[in-house]
Amino acid sequence: MSSELRRPPGTFDVLPTDSAAWEGLLVCFARTVESAGYGLILTPTFEDLAVFQRVGEATDIVRKEMYDFEDKGGRHVALRPEMTASVVRAFIEHHPPVPWKSWSAGSNFRFERPQAGRYREFHQLDIEAIGSADPDLDVEVIALGLEFYAAAGVTRVELLLNSLGDSTCRPAYRELLLAYLEEHRSGLCEDHRARLEDNPLRVLDCKKPACQKVVKGAPRQLDHLCEPCAAHFARVRAGLEALGIDYTIDTRLVRGLDYYTRTTFEYAGLALESAQNAVGGGGRYDGLVASMGGPDTPAIGFALGVERTLLAVEAEGGTARLTGGRGLDVFVVDFAGGDAGRDLTAALRGAGLRADRAYDGRSPKAQFRLADRSGARLALVVGPDEAAAGTVGVKDLLGDAEQVTVDRDEVVAEVRRRLGPPVRTGSS
Ligand code: AMP
């Protein structure tokens, strides 16, 4: 295959049956957040460039990594690099009553250097709660992320927590930080030395050893919160503690976008390598709706990385839990040559069972191979004898019990009896 016909670097295909874990994760997420009143929202995968410029002109995600281009109508558009901007744009456009709680799942695009756990097209699970400044909502959002991880089988998650203040206390802190960093400018990494003024807060989470050394002595936003921000943060901490949720205060947690205010948090998957162990994160963005032209509206949300969450699920050995109950129930092996196999498959599907069959008149041996490969629990066998007698052979594909023969009319009940109660994926 010529190289331009292969998938682009930093992207991937998810094939059956690997996709079962994706499906399980999505179901698990939907169930978790819908139980707290979040409804599904769908927005376009691309937006006018301006929508994303508003969320962080001084950030790498917007400045360097965005897939933006002029479309055939001469419009400057961009593939979404994150979910929040589109949801906020939709909120402003449709002005639904607040509080407005939505969830979404989809692709994001960032032109990054591809590596394990870092892709150019990746997927996020997201919730956004728009229209309330209540710190108890911060607790709800943070707890929902942890609840989802637990249901998905990711138990080793560290919650990192910080407050970035608001438009009252952040500007003064920014000046304080900038003054400190300017004093230590020569010790910073090359990139931050050159463009320190753009976004001094980003120095705090720079991974380069030089910046990390300087940051050790830097003033901390948490020590410079205004009274309302401090009270908000105290209430968030108390709410988490009331729920028995452990957290680690991380004063360097500023996150990658400009819009965050007050509570910011990140989930670290401890089963993963520390460089790519951020499985998700989020925070308040009380100023974003207004900065995008909407009414002054506080909000909070998070985005969880699907690929990294699945890596964490795998590292913790929980993939089977996500995929459990997703395979076929039965596979019809038909070598009678008439209509019996076709009609039996249709009847099984009609009864709500997950059924597949072989085509093309393959040999019994080839059909049994397909049945094994299909992952079905049971094979239903229709040979000439069964077709003539109106019966079906039932064979357990997982154990080595002998095949038994049941009446055609009894087969659905027999299959149900053998399968036992249905398995709910990701349920806790
Ligand atoms: P962010 O929008 O940068 O806060 O990212 C939220 C989550 O999305 C991160 O914690 C990661 O799990 C995931 N993520 C971000 N960028 C990538 C990427 N390039 N490839 C894979 N996952 C990513």
Coordinates of C-alpha atoms and ligand atoms in Angstrom, one line a residue:
M1 CA 0.0 0.0 0.0
S2 CA 1.5 3.4 -0.9
S3 CA 2.2 5.6 2.1
E4 CA -0.4 8.2 1.3
L5 CA -3.1 5.5 1.5
R6 CA -2.1 4.6 5.0
R7 CA -3.6 6.4 8.0
P8 CA -1.8 9.6 8.9
P9 CA 0.8 9.6 11.7
G10 CA -0.7 10.0 15.2
T11 CA -4.0 8.5 14.2
F12 CA -5.3 4.9 14.5
D13 CA -8.0 2.5 13.6
V14 CA -10.0 0.7 16.3
L15 CA -11.2 -2.6 14.9
P16 CA -13.6 -5.1 16.2
T17 CA -13.2 -6.6 18.7
D18 CA -10.8 -4.1 20.3
S19 CA -13.6 -1.6 19.9
A20 CA -15.6 -3.5 22.5
A21 CA -13.6 -1.8 25.2
W22 CA -14.4 1.6 23.6
E23 CA -18.0 0.8 23.5
G24 CA -18.0 -0.4 27.1
L25 CA -16.2 2.8 28.2
L26 CA -18.7 5.0 26.5
V27 CA -21.7 3.1 27.9
C28 CA -20.1 3.3 31.4
F29 CA -19.5 7.1 31.0
A30 CA -23.0 7.8 29.7
R31 CA -24.6 5.8 32.6
T32 CA -22.4 7.6 35.2
V33 CA -23.0 11.2 34.1
E34 CA -26.7 10.7 33.0
S35 CA -27.4 9.5 36.5
A36 CA -26.4 13.0 37.7
G37 CA -28.5 14.9 35.2
Y38 CA -26.1 15.4 32.3
G39 CA -27.6 15.1 28.8
L40 CA -25.8 14.3 25.6
I41 CA -24.8 17.2 23.3
L42 CA -23.5 16.9 19.8
T43 CA -21.6 19.8 18.2
P44 CA -19.6 20.1 15.0
T45 CA -16.1 18.7 14.8
F46 CA -15.0 21.9 13.2
E47 CA -15.8 25.5 14.1
D48 CA -14.9 29.0 13.0
L49 CA -11.3 29.5 14.0
A50 CA -12.4 32.4 16.2
V51 CA -14.2 30.0 18.5
F52 CA -11.0 28.4 19.5
Q53 CA -8.9 31.5 19.4
R54 CA -11.0 32.8 22.3
V55 CA -10.1 29.9 24.6
G56 CA -6.4 30.4 24.5
E57 CA -4.4 32.6 22.1
A58 CA -1.4 32.3 24.3
T59 CA -1.4 28.5 24.6
D60 CA 0.4 25.9 22.5
I61 CA -2.8 24.1 21.8
V62 CA -4.1 27.1 19.9
R63 CA -0.9 28.7 18.7
K64 CA 1.0 25.8 17.5
E65 CA -1.1 22.6 17.4
M66 CA -4.4 23.5 15.8
Y67 CA -5.5 22.0 12.5
D68 CA -6.9 25.1 10.9
F69 CA -7.4 25.9 7.2
E70 CA -9.5 27.9 4.8
D71 CA -12.4 25.8 3.5
K72 CA -13.7 26.0 -0.1
G73 CA -16.0 28.8 0.9
G74 CA -13.1 30.9 2.0
R75 CA -14.0 30.5 5.7
H76 CA -11.1 30.1 8.2
V77 CA -12.1 27.0 10.2
A78 CA -10.3 24.7 12.7
L79 CA -10.8 21.1 13.7
R80 CA -11.6 21.2 17.4
P81 CA -8.6 20.9 19.7
E82 CA -10.8 20.5 22.8
M83 CA -14.5 20.2 23.6
T84 CA -15.3 23.2 25.9
A85 CA -15.2 25.9 23.4
S86 CA -17.8 24.3 21.1
V87 CA -20.1 23.6 24.0
V88 CA -19.9 27.2 25.2
R89 CA -20.5 28.4 21.7
A90 CA -23.6 26.2 21.5
F91 CA -24.7 27.5 24.9
I92 CA -24.5 31.1 23.8
E93 CA -26.2 30.4 20.5
H94 CA -29.2 28.5 22.0
H95 CA -29.3 30.2 25.4
P96 CA -30.9 27.2 27.3
P97 CA -32.1 27.7 30.9
V98 CA -29.3 27.4 33.5
P99 CA -27.9 25.4 35.1
W100 CA -27.2 23.5 31.9
K101 CA -25.5 20.2 32.2
S102 CA -24.3 18.4 29.1
W103 CA -21.9 15.5 28.2
S104 CA -20.3 14.7 25.0
A105 CA -17.8 12.3 23.4
G106 CA -15.7 12.7 20.3
S107 CA -12.5 13.4 18.5
N108 CA -10.1 16.2 19.1
F109 CA -7.2 17.2 16.9
R110 CA -3.8 18.5 17.9
F111 CA -0.6 18.6 15.8
E112 CA 1.6 17.1 18.5
R113 CA 4.6 14.8 18.3
P114 CA 3.0 11.3 18.3
Q115 CA 4.1 8.9 21.0
A116 CA 2.5 6.4 23.4
G117 CA -0.6 8.0 24.9
R118 CA -0.3 11.1 22.7
Y119 CA -2.0 11.3 19.3
R120 CA -3.0 13.8 16.7
E121 CA -6.5 12.7 16.7
F122 CA -7.6 11.5 20.1
H123 CA -10.9 11.2 21.9
Q124 CA -12.4 12.7 25.0
L125 CA -15.3 12.1 27.2
D126 CA -16.5 15.5 28.5
I127 CA -19.0 17.1 30.8
E128 CA -19.8 20.8 31.1
A129 CA -22.1 22.4 33.8
I130 CA -22.9 25.9 32.8
G131 CA -24.6 28.5 34.9
S132 CA -23.7 27.9 38.5
A133 CA -20.9 29.2 40.7
D134 CA -21.7 26.9 43.6
P135 CA -18.6 25.1 44.9
D136 CA -20.8 22.1 45.6
L137 CA -21.0 21.7 41.8
D138 CA -17.2 21.6 41.6
V139 CA -17.4 18.7 44.0
E140 CA -20.1 17.0 41.9
V141 CA -18.0 17.3 38.7
I142 CA -14.8 16.1 40.3
A143 CA -16.6 13.2 42.0
L144 CA -18.3 12.1 38.8
G145 CA -15.0 11.7 37.1
L146 CA -13.7 9.5 39.9
E147 CA -17.0 7.5 39.9
F148 CA -16.6 6.9 36.2
Y149 CA -13.0 5.7 36.5
A150 CA -14.0 3.3 39.3
A151 CA -16.9 1.9 37.2
A152 CA -14.5 1.5 34.3
G153 CA -12.0 -0.4 36.4
V154 CA -9.4 2.4 36.9
T155 CA -8.9 2.4 40.7
R156 CA -5.5 3.9 41.0
V157 CA -6.3 7.5 40.3
E158 CA -4.7 10.4 42.1
L159 CA -6.7 13.6 42.2
L160 CA -4.6 16.8 41.9
L161 CA -6.3 20.0 43.0
N162 CA -5.5 23.7 42.7
S163 CA -7.2 27.0 42.6
L164 CA -6.2 29.6 40.0
G165 CA -8.1 32.5 41.6
D166 CA -10.3 34.8 39.5
S167 CA -10.2 38.2 37.8
T168 CA -9.9 39.9 41.2
C169 CA -6.9 38.1 42.5
R170 CA -5.2 36.5 39.5
P171 CA -3.9 39.7 37.8
A172 CA -2.0 40.7 41.0
Y173 CA -0.7 37.1 41.4
R174 CA 0.4 37.1 37.7
E175 CA 2.4 40.3 38.3
L176 CA 4.0 38.8 41.4
L177 CA 4.9 35.7 39.5
L178 CA 6.2 37.6 36.5
A179 CA 8.4 39.7 38.7
Y180 CA 9.8 36.6 40.4
L181 CA 10.4 34.8 37.0
E182 CA 11.9 37.9 35.5
E183 CA 14.4 37.9 38.3
H184 CA 15.3 34.3 37.4
R185 CA 14.8 34.6 33.7
S186 CA 18.3 33.3 32.8
G187 CA 17.5 30.0 34.6
L188 CA 14.3 29.3 32.6
C189 CA 14.1 27.0 29.6
E190 CA 14.8 28.6 26.2
D191 CA 11.1 28.7 25.2
H192 CA 9.9 30.4 28.4
R193 CA 12.9 32.8 28.5
A194 CA 11.9 34.1 25.1
R195 CA 8.1 34.5 25.7
L196 CA 7.7 34.7 29.4
E197 CA 5.3 37.7 29.3
D198 CA 2.9 35.8 27.0
N199 CA 1.8 33.5 29.8
P200 CA 3.9 33.3 32.9
L201 CA 1.6 30.8 34.5
R202 CA 2.6 28.2 32.0
V203 CA 6.1 28.2 33.4
L204 CA 4.6 26.6 36.5
D205 CA 3.8 23.4 34.7
C206 CA 6.8 23.4 32.3
K207 CA 8.3 19.9 32.4
K208 CA 11.9 21.1 31.6
P209 CA 14.2 20.7 34.6
A210 CA 15.4 24.3 34.3
C211 CA 11.9 25.8 34.8
Q212 CA 11.1 23.2 37.5
K213 CA 14.0 24.4 39.5
V214 CA 13.1 28.0 39.2
V215 CA 9.4 27.3 40.0
K216 CA 10.3 25.7 43.3
G217 CA 10.8 29.1 44.9
A218 CA 8.0 30.9 43.0
P219 CA 5.0 32.5 44.8
R220 CA 1.9 30.3 44.8
Q221 CA -1.5 31.4 43.7
L222 CA -3.1 29.5 46.6
D223 CA -1.3 31.9 49.0
H224 CA -2.7 34.9 47.2
L225 CA -6.4 34.1 46.7
C226 CA -8.9 36.8 47.4
E227 CA -11.4 36.2 50.1
P228 CA -14.2 34.8 47.9
C229 CA -11.9 32.5 46.0
A230 CA -10.4 31.2 49.3
A231 CA -13.9 30.5 50.6
H232 CA -14.8 28.8 47.4
F233 CA -11.8 26.6 47.5
A234 CA -12.3 25.8 51.2
R235 CA -15.9 24.7 50.4
V236 CA -14.7 22.5 47.6
R237 CA -12.1 20.8 49.8
A238 CA -14.7 20.3 52.5
G239 CA -17.1 18.7 50.0
L240 CA -14.5 16.3 48.7
E241 CA -13.6 15.4 52.3
A242 CA -17.2 14.8 53.1
L243 CA -17.4 12.3 50.3
G244 CA -14.2 10.6 51.5
I245 CA -12.3 11.6 48.3
D246 CA -8.5 12.0 48.8
Y247 CA -6.8 14.7 46.9
T248 CA -3.3 16.2 46.6
I249 CA -2.9 20.0 46.4
D250 CA -0.7 20.8 43.4
T251 CA 0.0 24.5 43.3
R252 CA 1.7 24.1 39.9
L253 CA -1.4 22.7 38.2
V254 CA -2.4 25.5 35.7
R255 CA -3.7 23.3 32.9
G256 CA -3.1 24.0 29.2
L257 CA -5.8 26.6 28.4
D258 CA -6.2 30.2 29.4
Y259 CA -9.8 30.1 30.5
Y260 CA -9.5 28.4 33.8
T261 CA -10.5 30.2 37.0
R262 CA -10.7 29.0 40.6
T263 CA -10.9 25.2 40.9
T264 CA -8.6 23.2 38.5
F265 CA -8.0 19.5 38.8
E266 CA -6.4 16.6 37.1
Y267 CA -6.7 12.9 37.4
A268 CA -3.4 11.0 37.3
G269 CA -3.6 7.3 36.4
L270 CA -1.0 5.9 38.7
A271 CA -0.7 2.6 36.7
L272 CA 0.7 4.6 33.8
E273 CA 4.2 6.1 33.1
S274 CA 4.3 9.5 34.7
A275 CA 5.0 11.4 31.5
Q276 CA 1.6 10.5 30.0
N277 CA -0.4 9.7 33.1
A278 CA -2.9 12.6 33.0
V279 CA -6.0 10.6 32.2
G280 CA -8.2 13.6 32.4
G281 CA -8.7 17.1 33.9
G282 CA -10.8 20.1 34.1
G283 CA -11.8 23.1 36.1
R284 CA -13.9 26.2 36.4
Y285 CA -14.1 28.7 33.6
D286 CA -16.2 31.5 35.1
G287 CA -15.1 34.1 32.5
L288 CA -15.3 32.1 29.3
V289 CA -18.9 32.5 28.4
A290 CA -18.7 36.3 28.7
S291 CA -15.4 36.4 26.8
M292 CA -17.1 34.6 23.9
G293 CA -19.9 37.2 23.8
G294 CA -22.4 35.5 26.1
P295 CA -23.9 36.7 29.4
D296 CA -21.7 36.6 32.5
T297 CA -22.1 32.9 33.4
P298 CA -20.0 30.8 35.6
A299 CA -19.2 27.2 34.5
I300 CA -17.1 24.1 35.2
G301 CA -16.3 20.9 33.3
F302 CA -13.8 18.2 32.6
A303 CA -12.4 16.2 29.7
L304 CA -11.1 12.7 30.1
G305 CA -8.8 11.1 27.5
V306 CA -10.3 7.9 26.1
E307 CA -7.0 6.4 24.9
R308 CA -5.2 7.1 28.1
T309 CA -8.1 5.8 30.2
L310 CA -8.1 2.6 28.2
L311 CA -4.4 2.3 28.7
A312 CA -5.0 2.7 32.5
V313 CA -7.8 0.1 32.3
E314 CA -5.4 -2.3 30.6
A315 CA -2.6 -1.6 33.0
E316 CA -4.9 -2.4 35.9
G317 CA -6.1 -5.6 34.2
G318 CA -9.7 -4.5 33.9
T319 CA -10.4 -4.7 30.2
A320 CA -12.5 -7.9 30.5
R321 CA -14.8 -6.0 32.9
L322 CA -15.5 -3.4 30.2
T323 CA -16.0 -5.8 27.3
G324 CA -17.9 -8.4 29.4
G325 CA -21.3 -9.1 28.0
R326 CA -20.6 -7.5 24.7
G327 CA -19.9 -10.6 22.5
L328 CA -22.3 -12.9 20.6
D329 CA -24.6 -15.2 22.4
V330 CA -24.9 -17.8 19.7
F331 CA -23.4 -18.8 16.4
V332 CA -25.5 -20.9 14.1
V333 CA -23.7 -23.8 12.3
D334 CA -25.9 -25.0 9.5
F335 CA -24.9 -27.7 7.1
A336 CA -28.5 -28.9 6.3
G337 CA -28.4 -26.8 3.2
G338 CA -32.0 -25.6 3.4
D339 CA -33.7 -22.7 5.1
A340 CA -33.3 -23.9 8.7
G341 CA -30.1 -21.9 9.5
R342 CA -31.4 -18.7 8.0
D343 CA -34.7 -18.9 9.7
L344 CA -33.2 -20.0 13.1
T345 CA -30.8 -17.0 13.0
A346 CA -33.7 -14.6 12.3
A347 CA -35.8 -16.1 15.1
L348 CA -32.9 -15.8 17.6
R349 CA -32.3 -12.2 16.7
G350 CA -36.0 -11.6 16.8
A351 CA -36.0 -12.9 20.4
G352 CA -33.3 -10.3 21.3
L353 CA -30.4 -12.7 21.3
R354 CA -27.1 -11.7 19.7
A355 CA -26.7 -14.2 16.9
D356 CA -24.5 -14.7 13.8
R357 CA -24.1 -17.5 11.3
A358 CA -21.9 -18.7 8.5
Y359 CA -22.6 -18.0 4.8
D360 CA -21.4 -19.5 1.5
G361 CA -22.2 -23.1 2.4
R362 CA -18.9 -23.7 4.2
S363 CA -17.9 -27.1 5.5
P364 CA -19.0 -28.0 9.1
K365 CA -15.3 -27.8 10.2
A366 CA -14.9 -24.3 8.8
Q367 CA -18.2 -23.2 10.4
F368 CA -17.1 -24.5 13.8
R369 CA -13.9 -22.6 13.4
L370 CA -15.8 -19.4 12.7
A371 CA -18.1 -20.1 15.6
D372 CA -15.0 -20.4 17.9
R373 CA -13.5 -17.3 16.5
S374 CA -16.7 -15.3 16.9
G375 CA -16.5 -15.4 20.7
A376 CA -20.1 -16.7 20.9
R377 CA -21.0 -18.7 24.0
L378 CA -23.0 -21.3 22.2
A379 CA -23.1 -23.0 18.8
L380 CA -26.5 -24.0 17.5
V381 CA -26.1 -26.8 15.1
V382 CA -28.5 -27.7 12.3
G383 CA -27.4 -30.7 10.3
P384 CA -29.7 -32.8 8.0
D385 CA -30.9 -34.9 10.9
E386 CA -31.8 -31.9 13.0
A387 CA -33.5 -30.2 10.0
A388 CA -35.6 -33.4 9.3
A389 CA -36.6 -33.8 13.0
G390 CA -37.3 -30.1 13.7
T391 CA -34.5 -30.1 16.3
V392 CA -31.3 -28.1 17.0
G393 CA -28.0 -29.2 18.5
V394 CA -26.8 -27.0 21.3
K395 CA -23.1 -26.9 22.0
D396 CA -21.2 -25.0 24.7
L397 CA -18.2 -23.3 23.0
L398 CA -16.4 -22.4 26.2
G399 CA -16.6 -25.8 28.0
D400 CA -16.3 -29.3 26.6
A401 CA -19.8 -30.5 27.5
E402 CA -21.4 -32.8 24.9
Q403 CA -23.7 -31.4 22.4
V404 CA -27.4 -31.9 23.3
T405 CA -30.5 -31.9 21.1
V406 CA -33.5 -29.8 21.8
D407 CA -36.8 -29.1 20.0
R408 CA -36.7 -26.2 17.6
D409 CA -39.5 -24.6 19.6
E410 CA -37.5 -24.9 22.8
V411 CA -34.3 -23.5 21.6
V412 CA -34.7 -19.8 22.6
A413 CA -35.6 -20.9 26.2
E414 CA -32.7 -23.3 26.3
V415 CA -30.2 -20.6 25.1
R416 CA -31.5 -18.2 27.7
R417 CA -31.3 -20.8 30.5
R418 CA -27.7 -21.5 29.6
L419 CA -26.6 -17.8 29.2
G420 CA -28.0 -16.9 32.7
P421 CA -29.0 -13.3 33.6
P422 CA -27.7 -10.6 31.3
V423 CA -24.3 -9.0 32.2
R424 CA -24.3 -5.2 32.6
T425 CA -21.1 -3.7 31.2
G426 CA -19.2 -1.5 33.7
S427 CA -21.9 -1.6 36.3
S428 CA -20.7 -1.4 39.9
Ligands
AMP1 P1 -6.6 18.7 28.0 O1 -7.8 19.1 27.1 O2 -5.3 19.0 27.4 O3 -6.8 19.1 29.4 O4 -6.7 17.1 28.0 C1 -7.6 16.4 28.7 C2 -7.2 14.9 28.6 O5 -7.2 14.5 27.2 C3 -5.8 14.6 29.0 O6 -5.7 14.4 30.4 C4 -5.4 13.4 28.2 O7 -5.9 12.3 28.9 C5 -6.2 13.6 27.0 N1 -5.3 14.1 25.9 C6 -4.9 15.4 25.7 N2 -4.1 15.5 24.6 C7 -4.0 14.3 24.1 C8 -3.3 13.7 23.0 N3 -2.6 14.4 22.1 N4 -3.4 12.3 22.8 C9 -4.1 11.6 23.6 N5 -4.8 12.1 24.7 C10 -4.7 13.4 24.9

